[in-house]
Short mmCIF file of C-alpha atoms and ligand atoms in Angstrom, two decimals:
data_model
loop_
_atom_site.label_atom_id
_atom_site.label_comp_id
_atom_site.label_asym_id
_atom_site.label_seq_id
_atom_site.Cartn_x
_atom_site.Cartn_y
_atom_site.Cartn_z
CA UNK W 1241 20.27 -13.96 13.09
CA UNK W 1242 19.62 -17.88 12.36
CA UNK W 1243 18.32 -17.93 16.17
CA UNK W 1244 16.27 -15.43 14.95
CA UNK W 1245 15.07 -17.32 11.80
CA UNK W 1246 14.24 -20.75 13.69
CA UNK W 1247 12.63 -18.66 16.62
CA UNK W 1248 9.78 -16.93 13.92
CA UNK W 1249 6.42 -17.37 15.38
CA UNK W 1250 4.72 -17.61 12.34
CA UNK W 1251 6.64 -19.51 9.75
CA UNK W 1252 9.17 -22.14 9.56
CA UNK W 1253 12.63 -21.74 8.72
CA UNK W 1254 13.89 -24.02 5.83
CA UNK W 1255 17.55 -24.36 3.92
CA UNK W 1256 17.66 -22.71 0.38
CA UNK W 1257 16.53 -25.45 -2.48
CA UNK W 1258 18.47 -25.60 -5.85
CA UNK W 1259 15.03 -25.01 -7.39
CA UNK W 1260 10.99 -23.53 -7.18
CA UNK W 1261 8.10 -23.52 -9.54
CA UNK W 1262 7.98 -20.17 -8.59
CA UNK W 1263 10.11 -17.54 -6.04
CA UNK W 1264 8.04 -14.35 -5.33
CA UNK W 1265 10.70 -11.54 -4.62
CA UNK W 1266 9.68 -9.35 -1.23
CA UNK W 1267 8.58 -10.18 1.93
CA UNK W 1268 6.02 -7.55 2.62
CA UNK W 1269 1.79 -8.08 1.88
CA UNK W 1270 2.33 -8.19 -1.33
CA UNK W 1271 4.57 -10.87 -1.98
CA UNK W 1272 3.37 -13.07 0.68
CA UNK W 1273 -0.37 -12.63 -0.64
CA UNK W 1274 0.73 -13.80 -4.31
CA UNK W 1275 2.93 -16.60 -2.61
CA UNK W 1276 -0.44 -17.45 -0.07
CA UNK W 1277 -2.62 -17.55 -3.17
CA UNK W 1278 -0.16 -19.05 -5.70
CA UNK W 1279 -0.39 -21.87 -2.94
CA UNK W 1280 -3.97 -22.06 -1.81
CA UNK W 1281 -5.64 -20.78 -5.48
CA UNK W 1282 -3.59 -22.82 -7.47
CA UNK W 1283 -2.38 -25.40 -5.59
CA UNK W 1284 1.58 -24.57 -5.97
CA UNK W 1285 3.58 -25.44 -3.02
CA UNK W 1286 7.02 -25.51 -4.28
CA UNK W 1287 7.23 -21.70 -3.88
CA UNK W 1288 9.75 -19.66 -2.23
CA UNK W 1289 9.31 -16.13 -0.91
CA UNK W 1290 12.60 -14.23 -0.51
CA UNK W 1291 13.06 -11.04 1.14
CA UNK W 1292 16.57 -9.49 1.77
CA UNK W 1293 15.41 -7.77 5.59
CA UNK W 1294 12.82 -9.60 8.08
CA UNK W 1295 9.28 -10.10 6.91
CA UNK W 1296 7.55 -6.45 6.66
CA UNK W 1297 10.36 -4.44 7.04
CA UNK W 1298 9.72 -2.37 3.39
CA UNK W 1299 6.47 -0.79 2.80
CA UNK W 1300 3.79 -2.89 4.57
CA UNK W 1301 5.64 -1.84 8.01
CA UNK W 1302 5.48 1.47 7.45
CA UNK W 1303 2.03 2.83 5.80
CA UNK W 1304 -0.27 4.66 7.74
CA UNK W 1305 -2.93 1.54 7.39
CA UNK W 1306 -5.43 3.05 5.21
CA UNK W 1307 -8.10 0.77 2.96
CA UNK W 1308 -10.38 2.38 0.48
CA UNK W 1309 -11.76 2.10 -2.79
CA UNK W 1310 -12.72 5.77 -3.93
CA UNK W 1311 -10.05 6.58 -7.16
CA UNK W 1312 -10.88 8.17 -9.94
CA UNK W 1313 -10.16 6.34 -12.83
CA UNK W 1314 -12.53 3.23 -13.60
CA UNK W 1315 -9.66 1.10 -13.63
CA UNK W 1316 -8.64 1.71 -10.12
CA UNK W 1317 -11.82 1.95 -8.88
CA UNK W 1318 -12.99 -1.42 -9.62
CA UNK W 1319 -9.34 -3.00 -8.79
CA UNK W 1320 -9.15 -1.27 -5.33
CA UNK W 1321 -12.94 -2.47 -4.33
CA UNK W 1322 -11.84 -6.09 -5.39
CA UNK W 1323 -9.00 -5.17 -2.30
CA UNK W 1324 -11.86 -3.79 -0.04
CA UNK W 1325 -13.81 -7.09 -0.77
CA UNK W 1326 -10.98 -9.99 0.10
CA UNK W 1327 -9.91 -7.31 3.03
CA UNK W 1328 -13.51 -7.29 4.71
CA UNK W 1329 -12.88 -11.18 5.71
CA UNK W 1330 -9.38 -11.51 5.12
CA UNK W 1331 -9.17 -12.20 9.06
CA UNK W 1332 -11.56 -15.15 9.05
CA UNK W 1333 -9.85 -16.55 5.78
CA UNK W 1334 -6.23 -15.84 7.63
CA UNK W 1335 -7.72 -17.17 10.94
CA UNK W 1336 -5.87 -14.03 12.18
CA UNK W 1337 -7.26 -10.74 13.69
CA UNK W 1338 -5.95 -8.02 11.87
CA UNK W 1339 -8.53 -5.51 13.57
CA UNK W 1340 -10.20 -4.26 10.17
CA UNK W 1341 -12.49 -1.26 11.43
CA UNK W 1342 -14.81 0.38 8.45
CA UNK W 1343 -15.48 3.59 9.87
CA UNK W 1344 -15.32 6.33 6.96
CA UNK W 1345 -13.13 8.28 4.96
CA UNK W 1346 -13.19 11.87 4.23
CA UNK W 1347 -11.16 13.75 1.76
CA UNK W 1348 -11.26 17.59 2.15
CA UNK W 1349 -11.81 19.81 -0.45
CA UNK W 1350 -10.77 23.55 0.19
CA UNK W 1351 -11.10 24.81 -3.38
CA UNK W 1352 -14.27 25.01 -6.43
CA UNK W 1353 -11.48 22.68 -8.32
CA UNK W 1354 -11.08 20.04 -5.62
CA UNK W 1355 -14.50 20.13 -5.06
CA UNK W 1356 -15.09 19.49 -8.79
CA UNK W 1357 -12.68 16.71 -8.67
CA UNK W 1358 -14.61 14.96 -5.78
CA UNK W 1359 -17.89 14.97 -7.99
CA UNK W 1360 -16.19 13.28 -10.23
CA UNK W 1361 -14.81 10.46 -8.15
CA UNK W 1362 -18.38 10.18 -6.30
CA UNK W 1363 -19.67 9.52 -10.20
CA UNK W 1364 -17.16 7.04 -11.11
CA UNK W 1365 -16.79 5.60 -7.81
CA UNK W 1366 -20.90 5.16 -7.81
CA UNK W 1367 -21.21 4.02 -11.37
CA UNK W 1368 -19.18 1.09 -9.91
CA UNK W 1369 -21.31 0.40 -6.91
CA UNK W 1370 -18.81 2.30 -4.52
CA UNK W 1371 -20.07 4.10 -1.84
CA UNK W 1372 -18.77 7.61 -2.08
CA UNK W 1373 -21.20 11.14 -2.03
CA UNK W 1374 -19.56 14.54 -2.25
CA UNK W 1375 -21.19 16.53 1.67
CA UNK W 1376 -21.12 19.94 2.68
CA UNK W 1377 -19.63 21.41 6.22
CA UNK W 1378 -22.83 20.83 8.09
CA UNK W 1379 -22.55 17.13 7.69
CA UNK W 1380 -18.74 16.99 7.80
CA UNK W 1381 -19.19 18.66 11.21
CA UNK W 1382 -21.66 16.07 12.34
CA UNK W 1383 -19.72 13.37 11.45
CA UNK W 1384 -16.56 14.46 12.44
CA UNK W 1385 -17.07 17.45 15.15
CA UNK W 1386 -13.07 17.39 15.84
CA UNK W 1387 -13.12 19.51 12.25
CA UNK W 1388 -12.97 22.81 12.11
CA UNK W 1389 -15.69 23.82 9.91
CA UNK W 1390 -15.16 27.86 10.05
CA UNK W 1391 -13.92 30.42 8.00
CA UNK W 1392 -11.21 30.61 10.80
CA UNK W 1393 -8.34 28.17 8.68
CA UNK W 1394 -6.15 29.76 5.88
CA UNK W 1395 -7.92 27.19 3.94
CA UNK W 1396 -11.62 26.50 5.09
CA UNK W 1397 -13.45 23.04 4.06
CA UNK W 1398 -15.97 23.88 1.18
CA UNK W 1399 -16.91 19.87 1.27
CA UNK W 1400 -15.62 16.21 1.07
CA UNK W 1401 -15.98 13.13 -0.18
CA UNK W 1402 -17.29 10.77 1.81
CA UNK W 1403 -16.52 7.33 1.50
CA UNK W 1404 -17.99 5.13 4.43
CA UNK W 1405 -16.30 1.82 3.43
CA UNK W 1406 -13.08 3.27 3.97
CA UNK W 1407 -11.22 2.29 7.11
CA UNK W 1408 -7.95 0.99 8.99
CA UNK W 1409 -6.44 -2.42 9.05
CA UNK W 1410 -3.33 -3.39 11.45
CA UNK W 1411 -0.59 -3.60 8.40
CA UNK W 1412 2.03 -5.69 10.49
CA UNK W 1413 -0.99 -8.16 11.10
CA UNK W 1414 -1.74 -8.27 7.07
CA UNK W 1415 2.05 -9.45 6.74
CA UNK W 1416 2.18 -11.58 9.71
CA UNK W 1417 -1.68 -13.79 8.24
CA UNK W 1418 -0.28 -14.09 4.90
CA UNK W 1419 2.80 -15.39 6.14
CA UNK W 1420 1.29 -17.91 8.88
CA UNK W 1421 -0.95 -19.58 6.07
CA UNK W 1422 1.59 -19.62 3.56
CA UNK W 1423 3.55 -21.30 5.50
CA UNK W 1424 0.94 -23.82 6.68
CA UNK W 1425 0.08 -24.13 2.70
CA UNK W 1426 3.97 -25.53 2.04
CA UNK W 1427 5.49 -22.06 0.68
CA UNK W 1428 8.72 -21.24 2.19
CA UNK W 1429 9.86 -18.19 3.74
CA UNK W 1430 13.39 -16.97 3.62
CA UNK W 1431 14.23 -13.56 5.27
CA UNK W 1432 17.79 -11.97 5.12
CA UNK W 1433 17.86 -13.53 1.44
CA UNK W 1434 19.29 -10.78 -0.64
CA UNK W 1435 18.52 -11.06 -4.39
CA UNK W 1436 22.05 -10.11 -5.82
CA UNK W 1437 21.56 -11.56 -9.42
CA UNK W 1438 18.74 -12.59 -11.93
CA UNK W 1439 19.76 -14.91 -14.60
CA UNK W 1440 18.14 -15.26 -18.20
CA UNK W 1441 18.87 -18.01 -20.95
CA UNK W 1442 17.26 -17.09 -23.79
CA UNK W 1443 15.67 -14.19 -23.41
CA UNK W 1444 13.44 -16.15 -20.25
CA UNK W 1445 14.01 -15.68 -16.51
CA UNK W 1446 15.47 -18.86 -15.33
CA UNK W 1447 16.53 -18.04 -11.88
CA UNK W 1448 18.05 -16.04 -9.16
CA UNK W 1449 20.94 -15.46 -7.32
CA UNK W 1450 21.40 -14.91 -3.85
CA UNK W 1451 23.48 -14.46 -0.93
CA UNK W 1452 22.70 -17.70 -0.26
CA UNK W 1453 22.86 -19.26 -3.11
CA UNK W 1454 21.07 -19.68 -6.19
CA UNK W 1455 17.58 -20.89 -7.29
CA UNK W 1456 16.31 -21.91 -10.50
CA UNK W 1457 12.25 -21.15 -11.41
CA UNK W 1458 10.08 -21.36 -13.44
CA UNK W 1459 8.49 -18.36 -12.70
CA UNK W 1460 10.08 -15.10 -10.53
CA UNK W 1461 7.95 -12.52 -9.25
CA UNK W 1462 9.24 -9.55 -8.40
CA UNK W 1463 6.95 -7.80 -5.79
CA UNK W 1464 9.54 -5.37 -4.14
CA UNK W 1465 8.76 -1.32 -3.02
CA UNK W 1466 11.10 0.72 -3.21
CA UNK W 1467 14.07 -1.52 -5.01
CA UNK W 1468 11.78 -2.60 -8.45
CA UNK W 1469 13.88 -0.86 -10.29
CA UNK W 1470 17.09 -2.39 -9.31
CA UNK W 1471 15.50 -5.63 -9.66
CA UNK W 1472 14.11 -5.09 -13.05
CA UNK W 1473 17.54 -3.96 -13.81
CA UNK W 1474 19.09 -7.16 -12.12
CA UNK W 1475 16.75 -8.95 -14.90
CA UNK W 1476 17.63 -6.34 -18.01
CA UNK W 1477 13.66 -4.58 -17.86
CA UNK W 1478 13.59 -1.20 -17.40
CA UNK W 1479 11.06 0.23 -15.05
CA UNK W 1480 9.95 3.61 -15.31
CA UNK W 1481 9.69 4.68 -11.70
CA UNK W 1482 11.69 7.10 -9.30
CA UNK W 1483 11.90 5.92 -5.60
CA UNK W 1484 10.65 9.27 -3.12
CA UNK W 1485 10.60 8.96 0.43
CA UNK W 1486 7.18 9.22 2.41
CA UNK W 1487 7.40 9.89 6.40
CA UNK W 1488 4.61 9.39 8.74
CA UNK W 1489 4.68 9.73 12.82
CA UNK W 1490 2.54 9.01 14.90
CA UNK W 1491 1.38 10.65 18.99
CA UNK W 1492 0.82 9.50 22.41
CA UNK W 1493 -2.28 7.24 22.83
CA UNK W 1494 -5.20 9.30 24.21
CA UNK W 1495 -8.83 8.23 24.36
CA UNK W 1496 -10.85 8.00 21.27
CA UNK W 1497 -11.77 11.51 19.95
CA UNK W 1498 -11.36 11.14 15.72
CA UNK W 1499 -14.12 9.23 14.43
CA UNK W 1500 -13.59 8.98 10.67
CA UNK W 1501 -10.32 8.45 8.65
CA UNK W 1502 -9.32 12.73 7.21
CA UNK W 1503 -7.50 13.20 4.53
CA UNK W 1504 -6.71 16.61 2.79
CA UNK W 1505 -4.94 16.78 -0.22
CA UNK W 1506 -4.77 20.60 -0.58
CA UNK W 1507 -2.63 20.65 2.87
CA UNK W 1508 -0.75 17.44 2.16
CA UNK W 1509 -1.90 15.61 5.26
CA UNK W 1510 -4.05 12.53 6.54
CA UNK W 1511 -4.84 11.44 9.56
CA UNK W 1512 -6.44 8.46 11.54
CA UNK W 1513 -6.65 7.51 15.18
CA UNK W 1514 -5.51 3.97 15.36
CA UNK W 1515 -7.63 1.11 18.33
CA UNK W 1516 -4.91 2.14 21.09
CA UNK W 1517 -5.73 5.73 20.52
CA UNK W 1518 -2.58 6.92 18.55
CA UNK W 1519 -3.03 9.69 15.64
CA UNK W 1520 -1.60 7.87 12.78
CA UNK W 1521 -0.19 10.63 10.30
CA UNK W 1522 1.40 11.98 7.11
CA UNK W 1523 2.03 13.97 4.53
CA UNK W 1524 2.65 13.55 0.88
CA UNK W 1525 6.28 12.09 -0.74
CA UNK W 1526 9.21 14.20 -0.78
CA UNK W 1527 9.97 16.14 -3.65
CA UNK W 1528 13.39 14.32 -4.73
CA UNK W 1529 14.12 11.23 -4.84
CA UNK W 1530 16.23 8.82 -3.03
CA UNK W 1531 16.02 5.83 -0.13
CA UNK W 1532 17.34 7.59 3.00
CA UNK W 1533 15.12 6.30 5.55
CA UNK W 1534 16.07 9.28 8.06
CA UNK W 1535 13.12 11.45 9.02
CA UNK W 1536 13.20 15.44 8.56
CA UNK W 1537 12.04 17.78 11.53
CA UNK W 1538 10.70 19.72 8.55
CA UNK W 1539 7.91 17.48 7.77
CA UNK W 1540 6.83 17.63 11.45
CA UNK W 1541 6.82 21.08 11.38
CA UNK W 1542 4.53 21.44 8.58
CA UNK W 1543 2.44 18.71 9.24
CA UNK W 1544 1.57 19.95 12.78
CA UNK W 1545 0.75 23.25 10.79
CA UNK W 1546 -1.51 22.26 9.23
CA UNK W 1547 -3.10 19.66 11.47
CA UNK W 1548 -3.62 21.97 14.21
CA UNK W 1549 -5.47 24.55 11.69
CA UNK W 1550 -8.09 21.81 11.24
CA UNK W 1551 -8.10 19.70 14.19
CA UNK W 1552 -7.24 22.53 17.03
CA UNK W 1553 -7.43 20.09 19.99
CA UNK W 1554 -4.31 18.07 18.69
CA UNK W 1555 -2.14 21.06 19.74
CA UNK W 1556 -1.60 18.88 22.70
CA UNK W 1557 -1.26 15.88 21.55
CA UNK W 1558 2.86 14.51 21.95
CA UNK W 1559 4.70 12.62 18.99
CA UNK W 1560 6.43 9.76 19.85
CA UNK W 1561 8.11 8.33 16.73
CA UNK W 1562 8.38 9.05 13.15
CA UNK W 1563 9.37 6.97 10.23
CA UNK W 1564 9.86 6.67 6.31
CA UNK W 1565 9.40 4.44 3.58
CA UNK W 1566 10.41 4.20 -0.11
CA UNK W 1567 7.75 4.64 -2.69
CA UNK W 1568 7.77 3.84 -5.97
CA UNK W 1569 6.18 6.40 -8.18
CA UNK W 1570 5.46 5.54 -12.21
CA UNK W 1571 4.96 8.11 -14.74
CA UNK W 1572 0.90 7.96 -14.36
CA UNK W 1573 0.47 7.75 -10.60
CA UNK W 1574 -0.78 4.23 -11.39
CA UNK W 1575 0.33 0.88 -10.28
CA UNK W 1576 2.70 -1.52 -12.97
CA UNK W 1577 1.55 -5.65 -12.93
CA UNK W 1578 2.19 -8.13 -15.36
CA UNK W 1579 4.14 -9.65 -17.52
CA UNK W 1580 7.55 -8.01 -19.05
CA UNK W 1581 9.33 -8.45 -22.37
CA UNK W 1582 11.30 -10.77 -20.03
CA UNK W 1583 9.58 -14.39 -20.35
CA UNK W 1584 9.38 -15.84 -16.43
CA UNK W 1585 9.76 -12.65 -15.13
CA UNK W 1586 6.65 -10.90 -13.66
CA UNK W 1587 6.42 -7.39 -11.80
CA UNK W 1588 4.63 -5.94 -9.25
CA UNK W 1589 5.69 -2.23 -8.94
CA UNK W 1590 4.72 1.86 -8.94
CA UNK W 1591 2.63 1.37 -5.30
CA UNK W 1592 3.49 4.93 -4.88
CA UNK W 1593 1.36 5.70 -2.12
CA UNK W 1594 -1.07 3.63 -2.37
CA UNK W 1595 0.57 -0.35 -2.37
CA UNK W 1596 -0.76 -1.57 1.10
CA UNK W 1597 -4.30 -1.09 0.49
CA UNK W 1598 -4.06 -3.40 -2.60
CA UNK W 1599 -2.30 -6.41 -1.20
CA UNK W 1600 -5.26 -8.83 -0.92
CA UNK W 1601 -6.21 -8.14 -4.82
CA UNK W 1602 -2.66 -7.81 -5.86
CA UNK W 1603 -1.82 -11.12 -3.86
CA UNK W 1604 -4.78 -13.21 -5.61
CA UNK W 1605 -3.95 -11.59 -9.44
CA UNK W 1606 -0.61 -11.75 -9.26
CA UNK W 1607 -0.78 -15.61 -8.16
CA UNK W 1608 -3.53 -16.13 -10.89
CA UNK W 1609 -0.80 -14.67 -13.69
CA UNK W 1610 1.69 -16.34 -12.52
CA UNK W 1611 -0.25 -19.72 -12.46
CA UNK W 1612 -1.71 -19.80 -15.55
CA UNK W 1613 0.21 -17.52 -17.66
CA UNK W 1614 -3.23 -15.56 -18.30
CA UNK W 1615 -3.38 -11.46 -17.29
CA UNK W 1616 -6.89 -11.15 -15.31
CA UNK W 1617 -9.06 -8.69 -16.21
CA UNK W 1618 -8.61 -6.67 -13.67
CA UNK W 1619 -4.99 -5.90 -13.66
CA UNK W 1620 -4.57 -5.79 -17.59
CA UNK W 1621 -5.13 -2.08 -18.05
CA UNK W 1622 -2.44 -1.85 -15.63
CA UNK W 1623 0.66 -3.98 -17.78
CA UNK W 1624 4.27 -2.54 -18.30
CA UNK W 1625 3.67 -2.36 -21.82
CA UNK W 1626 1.11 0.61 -21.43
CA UNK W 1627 3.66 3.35 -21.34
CA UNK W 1628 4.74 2.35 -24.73
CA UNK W 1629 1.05 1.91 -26.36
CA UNK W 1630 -0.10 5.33 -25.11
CA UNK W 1631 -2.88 3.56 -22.90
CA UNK W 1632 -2.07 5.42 -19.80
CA UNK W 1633 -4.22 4.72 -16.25
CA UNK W 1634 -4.05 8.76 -14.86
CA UNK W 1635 -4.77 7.99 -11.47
CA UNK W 1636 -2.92 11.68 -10.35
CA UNK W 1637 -6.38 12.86 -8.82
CA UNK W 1638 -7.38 10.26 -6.32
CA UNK W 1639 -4.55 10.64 -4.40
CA UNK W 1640 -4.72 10.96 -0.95
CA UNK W 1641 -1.88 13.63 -0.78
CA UNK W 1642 0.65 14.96 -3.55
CA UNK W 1643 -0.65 11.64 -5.56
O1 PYC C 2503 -3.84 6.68 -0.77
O2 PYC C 2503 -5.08 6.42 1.02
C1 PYC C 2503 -4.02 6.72 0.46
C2 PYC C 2503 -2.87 7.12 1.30
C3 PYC C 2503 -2.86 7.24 2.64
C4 PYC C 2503 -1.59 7.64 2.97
C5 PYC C 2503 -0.86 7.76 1.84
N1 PYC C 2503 -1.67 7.43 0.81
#
């Protein structure tokens, strides 16, 4: 494992300090973006990320790579097109190629009420200078003729929303940029650094404990998927989030035959073809909750179902692996940042399905919080302290699947 460690090719490996200004809790995009701008934004370099597996092995690792801006709330629309900005030269700023390709997003609607729902986002996502129209079959076929645009599926396509900024990044890369400038920038990375304690003097955060050792901080920032509620717990805050499991798979490479990014929330599925000519896709969370990360032959089943129905030619198409990943799922469908009742002790949590996409913007509010003490704009109607105020962010509808 330390062979391992020294070996990374993108970060340095360093002993465990007594102390940090700040320690940003999780290894994935999110954690290493807040540590990357806590360090390059703010000029802190006595930051420590720790992340209990190897960098990326949570959520980042295991999305299916999707970046768009197209919600339905105002608050999430202007949040995730902040993401879509930093991630349209985040490869130039990482001096990394993360292969960021813009080329369209359409969400299926197979009912009058989905269709209804998709005028909506196309007003608030337009309002907001988002691109994003509500088209009818003819078009849908023209830009995507894989579709099947007939009566012939249980559930024909009555139209979509089409969102041409929407695309595919590689999320490994995202991890892997953040990480190599942190690094270069003086933050630390520690992986296989389990967080196995939190401790609080006074009401204030004052430090962790870990399997190797502990750390005082000024500041801890909890950016975690999957485990935020055991960490809030390790530092007495109660989330309110249940962990589901999401699984994704993905086929043989074949040439390029899927143009845009499809996404249908009526049949639970999405689907993308990734630059070595993969289909990337899933379906929504399952139902209970829990962090097995062991597949089901179920949700292949149904997902080939209903892919074939709408995209006949991938009835040949082979699938090579599947996976899972934990997502965190809040009351609202809407992410949790900010500060807690906890002084020191900031969160980053409730991703659901939708935490990768919002790394960049996450990474660079987050950092600016945790900083200067001060809750951007941009992330304020999103605070822990909204579920008690009745100021929910109801982001249920923009979903790409079951949320
Ligand atoms: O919100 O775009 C999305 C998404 C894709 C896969 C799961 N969620």
């Amino acid at each position: 494992m330390i062979g391992l460690l020294r070996k990374h090719r993108f970060f340095r490996s360093h002993p465990l300090r007594a102390s940090y200004d700040a320690v940003v809790i999780g290894g994935g995009a999110h954690g290493m973006a807040t540590a990357y701008y806590l360090a390059k934004d703010h000029g802190m370099k006595n930051v420590a990320v720790v992340e209990q597996s190897y960098i990326g092995a949570g959520a980042s690792g295991r999305n299916t790579t999707i970046i768009r801006s197209n919600y339905l709330t105002p608050e999430g629309t202007r949040f995730y097109e902040a993401s879509v900005q930093l991630y349209k030269t985040l490869s130039q700023d990482l001096n990394f190629n993360m292969l960021f390709s813009q080329h369209g997003h359409l969400t299926l609607a197979h009912s009058d009420r989905s269709v209804n729902t998709m005028m909506e986002r196309a007003e608030v996502n337009r309002l907001l200078g988002v691109d994003s129209r509500v088209i009818f079959p003819d078009e849908i076929k023209e830009l995507e003729p894989m579709l099947d645009v007939s009566d012939h599926p249980t559930f024909p396509i009555l139209a979509a929303l089409y969102h041409p900024p929407g695309g595919i990044i590689r999320h490994d890369a995202v991890v892997w940029g953040y990480a190599k400038e942190a690094d270069r920038l003086g933050v630390e990375i520690h992986p296989y650094t389990q967080v196995t304690g939190i401790t609080r003097q006074n009401g204030r955060v004052t430090g962790i404990e870990t399997n190797r050792g502990r750390i005082s901080a000024g500041t801890v920032i909890s950016c975690t998927s999957g485990w935020s509620t055991l960490v809030g717990r390790l530092a007495g805050i109660e989330v309110p989030i249940t962990t589901h499991i999401l699984q994704a798979c993905v086929t043989e490479p074949v040439k390029p035959l899927l143009r845009k990014i499809i996404v249908s929330g009526t049949l639970h599925i999405y689907i993308s073809q990734s630059d070595r000519g993969e289909f990337v896709m899933g379906s929504e969370i399952e139902p209970y909750s829990g962090y097995s990360n062991r597949g089901t032959f179920r949700f292949i089943e149904d997902l080939a179902m209903h892919m074939v129905e709408l995209l006949p030619m991938l009835g040949r198409a082979r699938i090579l692996r599947q996976w899972t990943g934990l997502c965190d799922v809040s009351p609202d469908y809407a992410p949790i940042m900010g500060l807690t009742e906890a002084d020191g002790f900031l969160i980053d949590a409730g991703w659901g399905t939708y935490g990768f996409k919002a790394s960049p913007i996450v990474g660079k509010t987050m950092a600016e919080l945790g900083a200067t003490g001060r809750t951007p704009d941009l992330i304020a109607p999103f605070r822990l302290s909204r579920f008690y105020e009745n100021e929910l962010v109801s982001e249920r509808g923009a979903a790409a699947v079951s949320h």
